[in-house]
PDB file of C-alpha atoms in Angstrom:
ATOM      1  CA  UNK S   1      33.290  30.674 -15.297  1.00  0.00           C
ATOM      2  CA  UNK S   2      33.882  26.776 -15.064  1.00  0.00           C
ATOM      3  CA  UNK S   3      36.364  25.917 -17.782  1.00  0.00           C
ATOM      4  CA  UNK S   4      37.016  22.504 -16.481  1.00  0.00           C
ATOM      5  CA  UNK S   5      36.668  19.314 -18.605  1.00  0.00           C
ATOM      6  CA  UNK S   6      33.664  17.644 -18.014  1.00  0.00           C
ATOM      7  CA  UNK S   7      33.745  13.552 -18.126  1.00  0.00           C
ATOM      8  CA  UNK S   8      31.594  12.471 -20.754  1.00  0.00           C
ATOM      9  CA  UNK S   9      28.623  10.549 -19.213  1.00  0.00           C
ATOM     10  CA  UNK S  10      26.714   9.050 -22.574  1.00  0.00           C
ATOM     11  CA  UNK S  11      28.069   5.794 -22.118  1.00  0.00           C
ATOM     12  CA  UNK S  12      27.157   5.610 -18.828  1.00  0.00           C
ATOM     13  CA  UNK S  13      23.816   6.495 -19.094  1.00  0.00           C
ATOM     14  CA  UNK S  14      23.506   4.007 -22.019  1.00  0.00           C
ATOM     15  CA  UNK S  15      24.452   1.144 -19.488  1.00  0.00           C
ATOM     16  CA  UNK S  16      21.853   2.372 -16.750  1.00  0.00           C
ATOM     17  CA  UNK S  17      19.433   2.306 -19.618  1.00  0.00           C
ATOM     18  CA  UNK S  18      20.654  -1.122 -21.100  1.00  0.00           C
ATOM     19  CA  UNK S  19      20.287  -2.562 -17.203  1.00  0.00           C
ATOM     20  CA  UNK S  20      15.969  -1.155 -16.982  1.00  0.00           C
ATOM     21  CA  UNK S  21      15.927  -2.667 -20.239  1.00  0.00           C
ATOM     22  CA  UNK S  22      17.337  -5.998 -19.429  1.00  0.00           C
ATOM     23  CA  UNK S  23      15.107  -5.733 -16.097  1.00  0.00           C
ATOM     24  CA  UNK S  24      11.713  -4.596 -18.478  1.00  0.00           C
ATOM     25  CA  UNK S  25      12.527  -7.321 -20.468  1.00  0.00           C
ATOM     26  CA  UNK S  26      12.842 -10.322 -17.803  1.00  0.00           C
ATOM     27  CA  UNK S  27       9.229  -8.977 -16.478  1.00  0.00           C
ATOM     28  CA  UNK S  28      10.307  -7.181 -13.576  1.00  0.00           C
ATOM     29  CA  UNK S  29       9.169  -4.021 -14.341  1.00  0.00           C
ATOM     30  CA  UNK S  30      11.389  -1.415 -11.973  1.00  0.00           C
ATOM     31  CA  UNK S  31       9.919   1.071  -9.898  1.00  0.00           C
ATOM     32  CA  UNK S  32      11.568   4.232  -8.788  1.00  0.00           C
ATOM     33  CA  UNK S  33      10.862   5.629  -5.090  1.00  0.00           C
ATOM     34  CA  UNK S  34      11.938   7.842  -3.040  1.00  0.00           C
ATOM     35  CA  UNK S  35      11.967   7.177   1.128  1.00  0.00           C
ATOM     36  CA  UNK S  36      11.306  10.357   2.888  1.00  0.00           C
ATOM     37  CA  UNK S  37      10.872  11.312   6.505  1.00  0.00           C
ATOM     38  CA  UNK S  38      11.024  10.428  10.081  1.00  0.00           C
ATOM     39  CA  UNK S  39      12.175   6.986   9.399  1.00  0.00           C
ATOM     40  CA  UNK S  40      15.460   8.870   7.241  1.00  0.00           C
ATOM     41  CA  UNK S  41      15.993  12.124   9.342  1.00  0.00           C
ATOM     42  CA  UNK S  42      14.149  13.822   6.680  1.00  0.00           C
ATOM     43  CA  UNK S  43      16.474  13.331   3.983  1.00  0.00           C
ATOM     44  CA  UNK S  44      15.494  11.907   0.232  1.00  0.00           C
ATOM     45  CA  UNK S  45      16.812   8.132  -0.370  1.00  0.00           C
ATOM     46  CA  UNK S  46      15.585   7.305  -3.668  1.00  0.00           C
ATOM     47  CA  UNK S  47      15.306   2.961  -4.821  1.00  0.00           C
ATOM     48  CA  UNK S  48      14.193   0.805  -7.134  1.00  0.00           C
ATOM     49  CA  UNK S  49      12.381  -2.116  -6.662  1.00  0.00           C
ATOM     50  CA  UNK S  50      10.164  -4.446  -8.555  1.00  0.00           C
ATOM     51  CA  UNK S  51       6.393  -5.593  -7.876  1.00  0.00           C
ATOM     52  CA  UNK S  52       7.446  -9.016  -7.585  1.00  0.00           C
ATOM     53  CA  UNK S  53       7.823 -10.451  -3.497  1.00  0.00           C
ATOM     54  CA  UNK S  54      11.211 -11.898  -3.801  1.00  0.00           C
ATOM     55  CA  UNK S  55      13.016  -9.044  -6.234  1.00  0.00           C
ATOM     56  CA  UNK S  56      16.331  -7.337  -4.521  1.00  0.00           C
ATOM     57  CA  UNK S  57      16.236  -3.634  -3.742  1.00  0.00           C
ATOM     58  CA  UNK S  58      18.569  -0.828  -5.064  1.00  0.00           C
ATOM     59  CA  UNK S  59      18.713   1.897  -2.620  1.00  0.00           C
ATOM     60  CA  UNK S  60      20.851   4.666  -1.383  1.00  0.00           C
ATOM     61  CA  UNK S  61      22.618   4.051   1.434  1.00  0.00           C
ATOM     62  CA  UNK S  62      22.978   7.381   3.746  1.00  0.00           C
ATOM     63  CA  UNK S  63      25.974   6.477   5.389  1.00  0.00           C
ATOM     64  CA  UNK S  64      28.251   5.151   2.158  1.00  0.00           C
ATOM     65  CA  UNK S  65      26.648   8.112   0.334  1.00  0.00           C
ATOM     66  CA  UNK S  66      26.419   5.417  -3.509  1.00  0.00           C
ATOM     67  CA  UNK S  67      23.748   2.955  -4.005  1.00  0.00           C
ATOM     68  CA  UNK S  68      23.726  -1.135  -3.352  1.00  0.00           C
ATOM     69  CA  UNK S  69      21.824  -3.738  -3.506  1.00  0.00           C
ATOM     70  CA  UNK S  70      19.777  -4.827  -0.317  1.00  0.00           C
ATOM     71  CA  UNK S  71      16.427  -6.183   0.652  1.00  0.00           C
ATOM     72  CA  UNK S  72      12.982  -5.285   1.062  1.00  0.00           C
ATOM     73  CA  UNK S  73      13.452  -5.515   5.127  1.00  0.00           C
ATOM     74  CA  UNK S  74      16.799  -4.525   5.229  1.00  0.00           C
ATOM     75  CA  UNK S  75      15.722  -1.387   3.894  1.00  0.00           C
ATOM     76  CA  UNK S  76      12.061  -0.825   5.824  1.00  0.00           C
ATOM     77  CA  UNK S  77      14.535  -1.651   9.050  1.00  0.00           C
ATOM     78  CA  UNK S  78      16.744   1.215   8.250  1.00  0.00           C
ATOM     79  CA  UNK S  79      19.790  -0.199   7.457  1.00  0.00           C
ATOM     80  CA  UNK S  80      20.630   2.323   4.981  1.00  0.00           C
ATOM     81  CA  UNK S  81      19.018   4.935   6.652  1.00  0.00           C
ATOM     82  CA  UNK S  82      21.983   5.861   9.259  1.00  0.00           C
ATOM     83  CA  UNK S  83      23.956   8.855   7.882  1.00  0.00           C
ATOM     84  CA  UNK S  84      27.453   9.022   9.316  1.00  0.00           C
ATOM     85  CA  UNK S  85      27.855  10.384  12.849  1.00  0.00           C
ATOM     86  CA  UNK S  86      29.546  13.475  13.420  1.00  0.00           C
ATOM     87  CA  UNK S  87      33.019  13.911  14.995  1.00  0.00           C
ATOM     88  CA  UNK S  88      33.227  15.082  17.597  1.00  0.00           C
ATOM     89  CA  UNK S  89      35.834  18.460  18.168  1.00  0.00           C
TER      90      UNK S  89
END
């Protein structure tokens, strides 16, 4: 049985949901996605985006394995979409 300490997350979640607030609020409405298949080597890559043209993109990056901020292009080019290459033994 896992008796280890577990952080406590609430605050954390409160900011992510203080952030799609802030977002709802300016009128940008976020949308969650999730990128999946040939273009990613089948693996998921969720982002957020926003119906407006202009908006930046939150995605997960495949290589850096955390999520940044990018573009619309930057992500339909696969920029983020490279997981890490293998060493070789």
């Amino acid at each position: 049985m896992d008796t280890t300490t577990k952080p406590d997350t609430a605050a954390l979640w409160h900011n992510l949901a203080d952030a799609l607030n802030a977002l709802a609020a300016a009128g940008l409405d976020p949308d969650f996605r999730d990128r999946y298949g040939t273009c990613n080597n089948w693996q998921h890559q969720p982002y957020a985006c926003s119906d407006h043209g202009n908006s930046p993109w939150v995605v997960f990056d495949l290589r850096e394995r955390q999520y940044t901020v990018t573009t619309r292009e930057r992500t339909l080019a696969g920029e983020h979409s490279r997981p890490r290459r293998r060493k070789r033994r």
